């Protein structure tokens, strides 16, 4: 019993880490632009594919290199590629709308459409076969006290925590982070402070996409079957997690991811697994009813 | 008889006491002024009375009824009208529609009537429109009935907002900085306008304002608060010469 | 070449090319293309002494019920097809089958295993066996092969196919091993990617066998995760395992496991081997069982057309084709010999296949429940 | 000045009923004359259903300015309720066996079955409406998504109505109706209900009562201070919106003859969202137009297979770039073609 | 000549709001623009600060020269970053989710390396507006209207710009504060900061400024020193309330 609990604790930590990392990406873009970037789940999916191709290329052409080096190289290149994608999307789809002063929900719908394009474009280009993510440095299974742990699990959890710490530092303790928060409140006044608005937004998208890239690689390693629709539901759920944490707040997204991960896993552990969504979402509903702005969210109080 | 009576009201935001032990009594038919430095808690007092906040302590008695704890729309339906420091008209509705909304709590028909366009619904809608048009006529706003507020000059928007508050048929009208953002010439007009409203509708007016010209020429009685506490209360001359008020609020007028 | 008087036979395909399992639609489409190329290459299909060119119209049903319905109407009314192949999966095949039956157009689903698809619908057929058939076969095989008593089942809650099989397996298993012999009955969602808790539960139970009636791409995720969590006992699967991608995606984690299916690719002979080789040469992978079943389905339709003959009156031809299909007493398909029940369901053997060490699907047994 | 006066006094001919009724009659004539085949009828039915969906979602997302992304869930509730009623009353049901009523009575009672689904869905809307008192914006969006997931998951777990295997038997009701009179009943009722929905929403949103809903979008505080009970209005908005979605669901179920929970998942909800914003927030004609355009596009692009789902989103993105407020913005048809105004204005006012 | 506006024509969509405006400001001056509601004062300032908002006014004719060079093609943030000019906008536009202190720090972006300047300016602001110091850790959206106004002015000072434009800075301020603020601005002016202030309250504005322009429906109808304008009968009648 105890070992099952412990096992599930690790399961939840790993699963929650992915929700957290993706939720952080949502949260960053949301925190700055108040844009629910529904394409984020699919950017994450694309990151998996980028990593797949990059890692496969390295493994094919740099055979014999130590795994961690290949991993590092893949990580860097994937982050570059994914950031490029994120920036491209921002440039061609979001920025023009922003310039025209479109209602924010139109930008949200554009994001949704972009998600469709990424999913189905991928399907059209790469075909219907799922891909197997290559193994970069051998999975090791540790067994102790009836608990099975893999080295991947540990890497995932540690990375999620590090990513959060880094982001938290950037957003809350640097000037650019301060600027990011300021943009979210009032884009109008940003240039008045001599701050280039577009540069802040660009930076945000780079950060968010890089995070998706990190999550993408680790996800590929942990759940190595890639398909074009893999980012959809995890994306939606990560968004939910971000909101439950209090959208726009880094701590909230991080925590929200783990909360959702834990809820899902605990529900399955103690109830018939078919009730997973039912119970998990009822719990979320209750949380939001009690805390209408999530755990860390502050309601944008309107001055009367 | 007092129309509004506030007993020992205190309100805190977290650790900050915005209003503390305030007592207030408004009598029927007069014009009252509430002034004080920025952040003194004036708007908070208005918000407490109109039901947006529930006072941490104390009691608000309006027309013989305790109204603290009521939702704002319930307060409004007891005929308290107000305007806001920043204009809050519905910019996507016409002036007429803005005015008509005051009937919402006393429509007398329901969803089913709307769906089936019953006689009741039709007559009520007609009455509401007519009443609103009448009111607009009294305010000489008939020409603008079908304009959207955002296309109107600022001064006019202020007037529309006051007209909207009056369309509730209030006994008490609360004005939060009605002269803010108005040019000097418009301020002069506003003073006349408020006088006219007061006489025509025979109501109690309670206003917050930083332009002394407005306060001093309109108010029968003025209360000054600072840090949520009363520092003076009296007729305009007393207030104008009260050294404490001069120090905390009025200043010496020199630039 | 611009000859407008060329005679054609139009057959419609109502298949998922987008949505969660585009690979299924692709299998049907590719198999059909092979037939079309071959027959059209020979100058067309001979019906009543005349050659007809085949015109296959592929319509994407997006794996949505409503889309499958309008696709069916489109094929029947707009494209005026003689017969429809597909939808592949039951949630689409049931409503689309209704449309075909109402409009008196023969429809054959290659892969829909739910009884309701053909029930009370004379115009609707299928090329595969039914769920109530497959599950007992699996139980029977497991019982004789492993001789274990406690089983765990894990299925996809949102997939009627998976859920039905899981239920039927449970019933059959408990009929043999007594109530309570299914010690874990776990589910997951269509889009789930992490199965660790369910698997933790299963690993912690005293199950000696895991039955996994899941899509091959889920299997490829579930099995390695199960192994990571310490599951080292056998796993059995259903026909949805039958994809060439299974071994690749799971990196061989499924080697040594068994599943019930329609045909075995490894060691196939004759027409079956010919089909597999052609398919593999053309598309670069061994066809999945959907491909093979679609191949049979299309050929049954063509056979029926040849049997019935064509008058040029679409409505009459459709009815004639349906009658001819009903009349087929024995059809030697590449997935085995089949005859049709009056319901339109084939009677055929299930095949038990083992994923051998080379990663091939090796024939183990032909079984009837 | 003159503007106001004319509105009050001059009587206009209201062309709406004529246009819609005439259109419906023409369609019916074409159907019976065999000009419109069943495929086009099906497309018309889906257009009708989508009109109800987008127009009803517009109440919440457009007029009230919230962001509800769980419309599919309410559609599910309506679809299952009316399907169960339909099977229970008019066909051999798995629970009670014999039909409760003679099947031929479906001709008269069918609309009640659909409305029954709508009513239950309206009450399901409370699940979202009540949290909306305190919760707003994206937090409320999550509640609506959660509601969608909950409904889908609930039905997946309800074995007696088939769970994920789906539920069927509704076609039998339609056949029973067609036995009485050989008419395209599903098409007729879809047209009737979609027209009615648009009418009702139009009435609601033009009444002072319904304007209370719009007042929340722009300024909830103003609304309160003018005596609008915003909580009540939220309940009304959500219940009407989800009720109509339920009606759309009931029709959907009877058009298909088979439903399963995954037809109403979050993807369905996103389709509804796309239609609302494509049409323009708070524009009823926009919702109708976009439902027509969207459904039509989906059908026309079918031959493109996979590329369909690349090209349609691309077109919509481009459209947003040129019309960043949807096809109609928040205007109505009569604002774009002012000459039409006299013919489509309400007579009262 | 520090700022020279030549024949400025500005449109919102199709509506022309300014019909050929010309005025200039010398280094070290305090100049005011007065006029009734809707005269185009805010439009003028927005045109000068070149904000890229969707509903910002578009300059269709004329030129704006800063130190003799046209700034029409300059990106708005560069105007501030190069410490040319900064606007305290109508409606304050403070960053409500940041604390008072963070608002000020963020505004020091153009001078981010000059810690001495930042420190001194902060002290200056806090001694000017002690209330801000009390509230320095508070989320600024919960400040009262007047407090927000102080913050907006403080923020402009933090940018280190030598030319400050203020759009109705006295709006919503208590009288004592208004006087104090104008006195403080005068102090700043003595330290070399040029000021262009838009005011509704013409009397106060003319007391404060050395020179002024009177704007009416997008055109300048009078200009002169404060004394001249205050003495002008028409101006008195239309803008000084008698
Ligand atoms: N929602 C809130 N949360 C926290 N503090 C608040 C809130 N609303 C107001 N305050 C604080 O309460 C005090 C009183 O604010 P209030 O708006 O009542 O001032 P005021 O007298 O109207 O000032 P002004 O004349 O500048 O409008 C201020 O210090 C303000 O910062
Ligand atoms: N975003 C906008 N779109 C269209 N017209 C506008 C816009 N902003 C201002 N206007 C119009 O431009 C003219 C000048 O407005 P502006 O705001 O510059 O006046 P102002 O002198 O600052 O007035 P106030 O004293 O009320 O602030 C007005 O007629 C106004 O209606
Ligand atoms: Mg105030
Ligand atoms: Mg202005």
XYZ file of N, CA and C in Angstrom, chain E residues 153-239:
261
model
N 2.744 61.286 -12.870
C 3.711 62.382 -13.013
C 5.091 61.901 -12.567
N 5.110 61.195 -11.458
C 6.382 60.690 -10.952
C 7.066 59.806 -11.973
N 6.284 58.995 -12.616
C 6.827 58.075 -13.596
C 7.483 58.838 -14.750
N 6.850 59.900 -15.178
C 7.417 60.670 -16.279
C 8.767 61.257 -15.870
N 8.837 61.683 -14.606
C 10.106 62.253 -14.148
C 11.202 61.195 -14.174
N 10.836 59.980 -13.844
C 11.832 58.913 -13.769
C 12.506 58.638 -15.102
N 11.838 58.949 -16.211
C 12.439 58.623 -17.509
C 13.635 59.512 -17.812
N 13.761 60.611 -17.071
C 14.893 61.501 -17.302
C 14.731 62.388 -18.520
N 13.526 62.411 -19.079
C 13.317 63.254 -20.249
C 13.371 64.727 -19.861
N 13.879 65.544 -20.789
C 14.006 66.973 -20.488
C 12.778 67.754 -20.952
N 11.886 67.057 -21.610
C 10.672 67.714 -22.083
C 9.476 66.859 -21.687
N 8.627 67.434 -20.860
C 7.490 66.655 -20.366
C 6.189 67.278 -20.840
N 5.313 66.409 -21.368
C 3.987 66.879 -21.762
C 2.977 66.286 -20.788
N 2.107 67.128 -20.281
C 1.128 66.616 -19.324
C -0.279 66.892 -19.828
N -1.079 65.833 -19.828
C -2.463 65.983 -20.268
C -3.370 66.037 -19.046
N -3.833 67.226 -18.741
C -4.725 67.458 -17.603
C -4.214 66.843 -16.306
N -3.053 67.273 -15.866
C -2.495 66.680 -14.647
C -3.308 66.988 -13.405
N -4.085 68.042 -13.429
C -4.786 68.413 -12.200
C -6.105 67.678 -12.036
N -6.477 66.917 -13.073
C -7.781 66.250 -13.020
C -7.875 65.355 -11.795
N -8.884 65.605 -11.003
C -9.124 64.751 -9.849
C -8.227 65.018 -8.655
N -7.390 66.035 -8.743
C -6.517 66.294 -7.607
C -7.182 67.259 -6.623
N -6.950 67.005 -5.357
C -7.421 67.944 -4.343
C -6.675 69.257 -4.540
N -7.343 70.376 -4.206
C -6.730 71.676 -4.479
C -5.318 71.793 -3.934
N -5.128 71.391 -2.687
C -3.811 71.576 -2.100
C -2.744 70.830 -2.886
N -3.140 69.657 -3.353
C -2.201 68.859 -4.125
C -1.940 69.452 -5.490
N -3.003 69.981 -6.055
C -2.852 70.574 -7.371
C -1.835 71.709 -7.302
N -2.000 72.545 -6.282
C -1.042 73.655 -6.158
C 0.353 73.115 -5.940
N 0.417 72.125 -5.076
C 1.730 71.558 -4.779
C 2.364 70.981 -6.034
N 1.552 70.308 -6.805
C 2.112 69.686 -7.994
C 2.614 70.732 -8.968
N 1.825 71.766 -9.149
C 2.269 72.801 -10.073
C 3.531 73.488 -9.568
N 3.577 73.670 -8.253
C 4.812 74.253 -7.702
C 6.001 73.347 -7.970
N 5.752 72.059 -7.790
C 6.837 71.105 -8.005
C 7.275 71.113 -9.455
N 6.291 71.174 -10.331
C 6.650 71.209 -11.748
C 7.466 72.463 -12.056
N 7.099 73.536 -11.391
C 7.846 74.781 -11.594
C 9.300 74.629 -11.129
N 9.444 73.947 -9.998
C 10.802 73.663 -9.514
C 11.587 72.909 -10.585
N 10.934 71.886 -11.118
C 11.596 71.078 -12.140
C 11.961 71.929 -13.336
N 11.061 72.818 -13.671
C 11.319 73.697 -14.805
C 12.572 74.523 -14.564
N 12.711 74.949 -13.311
C 13.899 75.755 -13.001
C 15.163 74.940 -13.164
N 15.023 73.619 -12.993
C 16.195 72.755 -13.169
C 16.420 72.398 -14.624
N 15.652 73.014 -15.493
C 15.944 72.845 -16.914
C 14.982 71.963 -17.678
N 13.870 71.606 -17.056
C 12.929 70.760 -17.779
C 11.870 71.616 -18.456
N 11.672 71.334 -19.729
C 10.682 72.077 -20.500
C 9.325 71.395 -20.323
N 8.275 72.183 -20.223
C 6.972 71.597 -19.918
C 5.902 72.112 -20.870
N 5.120 71.167 -21.398
C 3.925 71.531 -22.153
C 2.751 70.929 -21.403
N 1.858 71.806 -20.951
C 0.760 71.277 -20.158
C -0.575 71.628 -20.790
N -1.423 70.613 -20.832
C -2.775 70.794 -21.341
C -3.693 70.885 -20.145
N -4.542 71.872 -20.106
C -5.403 72.000 -18.936
C -6.805 72.451 -19.307
N -7.718 71.921 -18.561
C -9.089 72.395 -18.669
C -9.234 73.662 -17.845
N -8.582 73.588 -16.705
C -8.696 74.696 -15.773
C -7.776 75.820 -16.249
N -8.350 76.676 -17.107
C -7.526 77.658 -17.803
C -6.863 78.642 -16.845
N -7.577 78.938 -15.783
C -7.051 79.919 -14.842
C -5.751 79.413 -14.214
N -5.821 78.204 -13.721
C -4.637 77.605 -13.109
C -3.528 77.484 -14.134
N -3.908 77.060 -15.332
C -2.903 76.835 -16.363
C -2.173 78.120 -16.708
N -2.924 79.188 -16.819
C -2.283 80.447 -17.181
C -1.454 81.006 -16.033
N -1.872 80.714 -14.805
C -1.050 81.090 -13.655
C 0.289 80.389 -13.700
N 0.222 79.162 -14.160
C 1.388 78.299 -14.092
C 2.348 78.551 -15.267
N 1.780 78.693 -16.456
C 2.624 78.753 -17.647
C 3.098 80.164 -17.935
N 4.127 80.206 -18.768
C 4.584 81.523 -19.148
C 3.948 81.952 -20.459
N 3.545 80.983 -21.225
C 3.000 81.278 -22.530
C 1.887 80.290 -22.810
N 0.942 80.635 -23.668
C -0.122 79.684 -23.928
C -0.706 79.793 -25.322
N -1.367 78.742 -25.703
C -2.120 78.730 -26.953
C -3.548 78.340 -26.619
N -4.485 78.961 -27.321
C -5.881 78.584 -27.107
C -6.359 77.818 -28.329
N -6.907 76.669 -28.038
C -7.307 75.756 -29.108
C -8.821 75.706 -29.151
N -9.350 75.756 -30.370
C -10.787 75.570 -30.485
C -11.079 74.763 -31.737
N -11.807 73.709 -31.565
C -12.136 72.767 -32.643
C -10.991 72.590 -33.646
N -9.875 72.200 -33.101
C -8.753 71.797 -33.947
C -7.957 72.941 -34.548
N -8.185 74.153 -34.084
C -7.407 75.276 -34.591
C -6.954 76.167 -33.454
N -5.809 76.823 -33.656
C -5.363 77.755 -32.634
C -6.025 79.090 -32.889
N -6.741 79.582 -31.885
C -7.459 80.833 -32.125
C -6.820 82.004 -31.384
N -5.914 81.674 -30.465
C -5.228 82.788 -29.808
C -3.925 82.279 -29.232
N -2.954 83.160 -29.132
C -1.717 82.776 -28.473
C -1.094 84.004 -27.834
N -0.183 83.767 -26.916
C 0.460 84.901 -26.284
C 0.995 84.506 -24.929
N 1.556 85.483 -24.229
C 2.017 85.200 -22.890
C 0.799 85.036 -21.999
N 1.025 84.486 -20.840
C -0.094 84.236 -19.933
C -0.836 85.527 -19.622
N -0.050 86.598 -19.412
C -0.699 87.860 -19.066
C -1.595 88.331 -20.200
N -1.057 88.222 -21.411
C -1.842 88.661 -22.563
C -3.139 87.886 -22.664
N -3.018 86.560 -22.516
C -4.214 85.730 -22.677
C -5.215 85.996 -21.556
N -4.702 86.120 -20.337
C -5.619 86.359 -19.218
C -6.360 87.668 -19.404
N -5.706 88.614 -20.072
C -6.331 89.913 -20.247
C -7.280 89.939 -21.434
N -7.135 88.963 -22.308
C -7.960 88.911 -23.518
C -9.431 88.687 -23.169
N -10.264 89.575 -23.625
C -11.684 89.524 -23.266
C -12.343 88.220 -23.743
N -12.042 87.873 -25.001
C -12.667 86.668 -25.550
C -12.269 85.439 -24.755
N -10.992 85.375 -24.450
C -10.509 84.216 -23.709
C -11.183 84.182 -22.350
N -11.246 85.342 -21.722
C -11.892 85.406 -20.410
C -13.304 84.855 -20.480
N -13.991 85.290 -21.505
C -15.389 84.926 -21.616
C -15.559 83.423 -21.846
N -14.759 82.947 -22.779
C -14.987 81.552 -23.175
C -14.314 80.546 -22.253
N -13.223 80.902 -21.676
C -12.467 79.864 -20.969
C -12.218 80.135 -19.491
